[in-house]
JSON list of C-alpha atoms and ligand atoms in Angstrom, two decimals:
[
{"chain": "A", "resi": 20, "resn": "UNK", "atom": "CA", "xyz": [98.95, 30.88, 5.65]},
{"chain": "A", "resi": 21, "resn": "UNK", "atom": "CA", "xyz": [97.76, 27.88, 7.60]},
{"chain": "A", "resi": 22, "resn": "UNK", "atom": "CA", "xyz": [99.26, 24.52, 6.76]},
{"chain": "A", "resi": 23, "resn": "UNK", "atom": "CA", "xyz": [96.83, 21.60, 6.46]},
{"chain": "A", "resi": 24, "resn": "UNK", "atom": "CA", "xyz": [97.97, 17.98, 6.36]},
{"chain": "A", "resi": 25, "resn": "UNK", "atom": "CA", "xyz": [95.77, 15.82, 4.17]},
{"chain": "A", "resi": 26, "resn": "UNK", "atom": "CA", "xyz": [95.33, 12.12, 3.53]},
{"chain": "A", "resi": 27, "resn": "UNK", "atom": "CA", "xyz": [93.79, 11.76, 0.11]},
{"chain": "A", "resi": 28, "resn": "UNK", "atom": "CA", "xyz": [91.32, 9.19, -1.13]},
{"chain": "A", "resi": 29, "resn": "UNK", "atom": "CA", "xyz": [94.23, 7.34, -2.70]},
{"chain": "A", "resi": 30, "resn": "UNK", "atom": "CA", "xyz": [96.01, 7.17, 0.66]},
{"chain": "A", "resi": 31, "resn": "UNK", "atom": "CA", "xyz": [98.68, 9.63, -0.38]},
{"chain": "A", "resi": 32, "resn": "UNK", "atom": "CA", "xyz": [99.45, 12.30, 2.21]},
{"chain": "A", "resi": 33, "resn": "UNK", "atom": "CA", "xyz": [100.32, 15.90, 1.39]},
{"chain": "A", "resi": 34, "resn": "UNK", "atom": "CA", "xyz": [100.41, 19.36, 2.92]},
{"chain": "A", "resi": 35, "resn": "UNK", "atom": "CA", "xyz": [98.58, 22.33, 1.47]},
{"chain": "A", "resi": 36, "resn": "UNK", "atom": "CA", "xyz": [98.33, 25.97, 2.50]},
{"chain": "A", "resi": 37, "resn": "UNK", "atom": "CA", "xyz": [94.97, 27.58, 3.29]},
{"chain": "A", "resi": 38, "resn": "UNK", "atom": "CA", "xyz": [94.43, 31.31, 3.42]},
{"chain": "A", "resi": 39, "resn": "UNK", "atom": "CA", "xyz": [93.13, 32.49, 6.80]},
{"chain": "A", "resi": 40, "resn": "UNK", "atom": "CA", "xyz": [89.66, 33.99, 6.45]},
{"chain": "A", "resi": 41, "resn": "UNK", "atom": "CA", "xyz": [88.65, 31.57, 3.71]},
{"chain": "A", "resi": 42, "resn": "UNK", "atom": "CA", "xyz": [86.78, 28.30, 3.95]},
{"chain": "A", "resi": 43, "resn": "UNK", "atom": "CA", "xyz": [88.88, 25.16, 4.25]},
{"chain": "A", "resi": 44, "resn": "UNK", "atom": "CA", "xyz": [86.83, 23.78, 1.34]},
{"chain": "A", "resi": 45, "resn": "UNK", "atom": "CA", "xyz": [88.31, 26.41, -0.99]},
{"chain": "A", "resi": 46, "resn": "UNK", "atom": "CA", "xyz": [91.88, 25.30, -0.32]},
{"chain": "A", "resi": 47, "resn": "UNK", "atom": "CA", "xyz": [90.97, 21.60, -0.64]},
{"chain": "A", "resi": 48, "resn": "UNK", "atom": "CA", "xyz": [89.13, 22.20, -3.93]},
{"chain": "A", "resi": 49, "resn": "UNK", "atom": "CA", "xyz": [91.90, 24.36, -5.37]},
{"chain": "A", "resi": 50, "resn": "UNK", "atom": "CA", "xyz": [94.51, 21.73, -4.48]},
{"chain": "A", "resi": 51, "resn": "UNK", "atom": "CA", "xyz": [92.63, 19.09, -6.52]},
{"chain": "A", "resi": 52, "resn": "UNK", "atom": "CA", "xyz": [92.08, 16.81, -3.56]},
{"chain": "A", "resi": 53, "resn": "UNK", "atom": "CA", "xyz": [88.74, 15.56, -4.92]},
{"chain": "A", "resi": 54, "resn": "UNK", "atom": "CA", "xyz": [86.73, 18.02, -2.85]},
{"chain": "A", "resi": 55, "resn": "UNK", "atom": "CA", "xyz": [84.32, 19.65, -5.27]},
{"chain": "A", "resi": 56, "resn": "UNK", "atom": "CA", "xyz": [82.32, 22.10, -3.18]},
{"chain": "A", "resi": 57, "resn": "UNK", "atom": "CA", "xyz": [79.68, 22.21, -5.86]},
{"chain": "A", "resi": 58, "resn": "UNK", "atom": "CA", "xyz": [77.15, 24.17, -3.79]},
{"chain": "A", "resi": 59, "resn": "UNK", "atom": "CA", "xyz": [79.71, 26.84, -2.96]},
{"chain": "A", "resi": 60, "resn": "UNK", "atom": "CA", "xyz": [79.40, 26.36, 0.79]},
{"chain": "A", "resi": 61, "resn": "UNK", "atom": "CA", "xyz": [75.61, 26.42, 1.06]},
{"chain": "A", "resi": 62, "resn": "UNK", "atom": "CA", "xyz": [75.55, 23.05, 2.89]},
{"chain": "A", "resi": 63, "resn": "UNK", "atom": "CA", "xyz": [73.48, 21.40, 0.20]},
{"chain": "A", "resi": 64, "resn": "UNK", "atom": "CA", "xyz": [75.91, 19.09, -1.66]},
{"chain": "A", "resi": 65, "resn": "UNK", "atom": "CA", "xyz": [78.08, 17.25, 0.85]},
{"chain": "A", "resi": 66, "resn": "UNK", "atom": "CA", "xyz": [80.96, 17.08, -1.65]},
{"chain": "A", "resi": 67, "resn": "UNK", "atom": "CA", "xyz": [83.28, 18.83, 0.84]},
{"chain": "A", "resi": 68, "resn": "UNK", "atom": "CA", "xyz": [83.03, 16.09, 3.48]},
{"chain": "A", "resi": 69, "resn": "UNK", "atom": "CA", "xyz": [86.22, 15.40, 5.43]},
{"chain": "A", "resi": 70, "resn": "UNK", "atom": "CA", "xyz": [87.22, 13.35, 8.45]},
{"chain": "A", "resi": 71, "resn": "UNK", "atom": "CA", "xyz": [89.09, 15.57, 10.90]},
{"chain": "A", "resi": 72, "resn": "UNK", "atom": "CA", "xyz": [91.76, 13.97, 13.07]},
{"chain": "A", "resi": 73, "resn": "UNK", "atom": "CA", "xyz": [90.09, 13.47, 16.45]},
{"chain": "A", "resi": 74, "resn": "UNK", "atom": "CA", "xyz": [92.43, 15.67, 18.49]},
{"chain": "A", "resi": 75, "resn": "UNK", "atom": "CA", "xyz": [91.68, 18.63, 16.20]},
{"chain": "A", "resi": 76, "resn": "UNK", "atom": "CA", "xyz": [87.90, 18.44, 16.53]},
{"chain": "A", "resi": 77, "resn": "UNK", "atom": "CA", "xyz": [87.78, 20.44, 19.75]},
{"chain": "A", "resi": 78, "resn": "UNK", "atom": "CA", "xyz": [89.68, 23.29, 18.13]},
{"chain": "A", "resi": 79, "resn": "UNK", "atom": "CA", "xyz": [87.11, 23.71, 15.38]},
{"chain": "A", "resi": 80, "resn": "UNK", "atom": "CA", "xyz": [83.95, 25.78, 15.59]},
{"chain": "A", "resi": 81, "resn": "UNK", "atom": "CA", "xyz": [80.98, 23.67, 16.61]},
{"chain": "A", "resi": 82, "resn": "UNK", "atom": "CA", "xyz": [78.75, 22.13, 13.98]},
{"chain": "A", "resi": 83, "resn": "UNK", "atom": "CA", "xyz": [75.55, 24.01, 13.23]},
{"chain": "A", "resi": 84, "resn": "UNK", "atom": "CA", "xyz": [72.28, 22.10, 13.04]},
{"chain": "A", "resi": 85, "resn": "UNK", "atom": "CA", "xyz": [72.27, 22.62, 9.26]},
{"chain": "A", "resi": 86, "resn": "UNK", "atom": "CA", "xyz": [75.72, 21.04, 8.98]},
{"chain": "A", "resi": 87, "resn": "UNK", "atom": "CA", "xyz": [74.66, 18.12, 11.17]},
{"chain": "A", "resi": 88, "resn": "UNK", "atom": "CA", "xyz": [71.56, 17.65, 9.01]},
{"chain": "A", "resi": 89, "resn": "UNK", "atom": "CA", "xyz": [73.62, 17.59, 5.80]},
{"chain": "A", "resi": 90, "resn": "UNK", "atom": "CA", "xyz": [76.04, 15.09, 7.28]},
{"chain": "A", "resi": 91, "resn": "UNK", "atom": "CA", "xyz": [73.12, 12.91, 8.30]},
{"chain": "A", "resi": 92, "resn": "UNK", "atom": "CA", "xyz": [71.81, 13.09, 4.74]},
{"chain": "A", "resi": 93, "resn": "UNK", "atom": "CA", "xyz": [75.08, 12.02, 3.11]},
{"chain": "A", "resi": 94, "resn": "UNK", "atom": "CA", "xyz": [75.34, 9.27, 5.71]},
{"chain": "A", "resi": 95, "resn": "UNK", "atom": "CA", "xyz": [72.88, 7.35, 3.57]},
{"chain": "A", "resi": 96, "resn": "UNK", "atom": "CA", "xyz": [75.51, 6.99, 0.83]},
{"chain": "A", "resi": 97, "resn": "UNK", "atom": "CA", "xyz": [78.93, 7.29, 2.53]},
{"chain": "A", "resi": 98, "resn": "UNK", "atom": "CA", "xyz": [80.25, 6.48, 6.00]},
{"chain": "A", "resi": 99, "resn": "UNK", "atom": "CA", "xyz": [79.79, 9.42, 8.35]},
{"chain": "A", "resi": 100, "resn": "UNK", "atom": "CA", "xyz": [81.85, 9.34, 11.54]},
{"chain": "A", "resi": 101, "resn": "UNK", "atom": "CA", "xyz": [81.95, 11.42, 14.74]},
{"chain": "A", "resi": 102, "resn": "UNK", "atom": "CA", "xyz": [84.92, 13.18, 13.14]},
{"chain": "A", "resi": 103, "resn": "UNK", "atom": "CA", "xyz": [83.03, 14.09, 9.97]},
{"chain": "A", "resi": 104, "resn": "UNK", "atom": "CA", "xyz": [82.77, 17.76, 9.05]},
{"chain": "A", "resi": 105, "resn": "UNK", "atom": "CA", "xyz": [81.79, 19.80, 6.03]},
{"chain": "A", "resi": 106, "resn": "UNK", "atom": "CA", "xyz": [84.98, 21.62, 5.11]},
{"chain": "A", "resi": 107, "resn": "UNK", "atom": "CA", "xyz": [82.95, 24.54, 3.74]},
{"chain": "A", "resi": 108, "resn": "UNK", "atom": "CA", "xyz": [81.92, 25.29, 7.32]},
{"chain": "A", "resi": 109, "resn": "UNK", "atom": "CA", "xyz": [85.46, 25.52, 8.68]},
{"chain": "A", "resi": 110, "resn": "UNK", "atom": "CA", "xyz": [86.80, 29.05, 8.44]},
{"chain": "A", "resi": 111, "resn": "UNK", "atom": "CA", "xyz": [90.57, 28.91, 8.36]},
{"chain": "A", "resi": 112, "resn": "UNK", "atom": "CA", "xyz": [92.64, 30.78, 10.92]},
{"chain": "A", "resi": 113, "resn": "UNK", "atom": "CA", "xyz": [96.36, 30.85, 11.66]},
{"chain": "A", "resi": 114, "resn": "UNK", "atom": "CA", "xyz": [95.55, 28.86, 14.81]},
{"chain": "A", "resi": 115, "resn": "UNK", "atom": "CA", "xyz": [94.36, 25.96, 12.66]},
{"chain": "A", "resi": 116, "resn": "UNK", "atom": "CA", "xyz": [97.80, 25.56, 11.08]},
{"chain": "A", "resi": 117, "resn": "UNK", "atom": "CA", "xyz": [98.77, 21.91, 11.49]},
{"chain": "A", "resi": 118, "resn": "UNK", "atom": "CA", "xyz": [95.22, 20.63, 11.05]},
{"chain": "A", "resi": 119, "resn": "UNK", "atom": "CA", "xyz": [95.13, 16.97, 10.00]},
{"chain": "A", "resi": 120, "resn": "UNK", "atom": "CA", "xyz": [92.27, 15.51, 8.02]},
{"chain": "A", "resi": 121, "resn": "UNK", "atom": "CA", "xyz": [91.28, 12.84, 5.54]},
{"chain": "A", "resi": 122, "resn": "UNK", "atom": "CA", "xyz": [89.24, 13.55, 2.44]},
{"chain": "A", "resi": 123, "resn": "UNK", "atom": "CA", "xyz": [85.84, 11.86, 2.61]},
{"chain": "A", "resi": 124, "resn": "UNK", "atom": "CA", "xyz": [84.66, 9.42, -0.07]},
{"chain": "A", "resi": 125, "resn": "UNK", "atom": "CA", "xyz": [82.89, 10.82, -3.14]},
{"chain": "A", "resi": 126, "resn": "UNK", "atom": "CA", "xyz": [79.22, 11.65, -2.59]},
{"chain": "B", "resi": 210, "resn": "FES", "atom": "S1", "xyz": [80.44, 22.86, -0.37]},
{"chain": "B", "resi": 210, "resn": "FES", "atom": "FE1", "xyz": [78.48, 21.94, -0.51]},
{"chain": "B", "resi": 210, "resn": "FES", "atom": "S2", "xyz": [78.13, 21.21, 1.50]},
{"chain": "B", "resi": 210, "resn": "FES", "atom": "FE2", "xyz": [80.09, 22.11, 1.62]}
]
């Protein structure tokens, strides 16, 4: 398991476990963090938006153009930052244990 440290929309911080080989979005959704993942990881809903702690960004796989386009689209309704990622596009690995992030606002 990979441990992920989360700051929720209510400001409360908690740790959850994510199964390596699955999408980060799945663990966030299953832990009732407010992440919905309504499109199932197809990059068409933006409900899995998170802000990754800056020092973890370089350890994540690079954003695809489709992910960047979806983030740009949700930027019309919520703040999108350089640290924004779609959690459905982050495949968990043991190496990502310790990842820190904040759940994005509802889209
Ligand atoms: S789950 Fe829909 S964009 Fe990530």
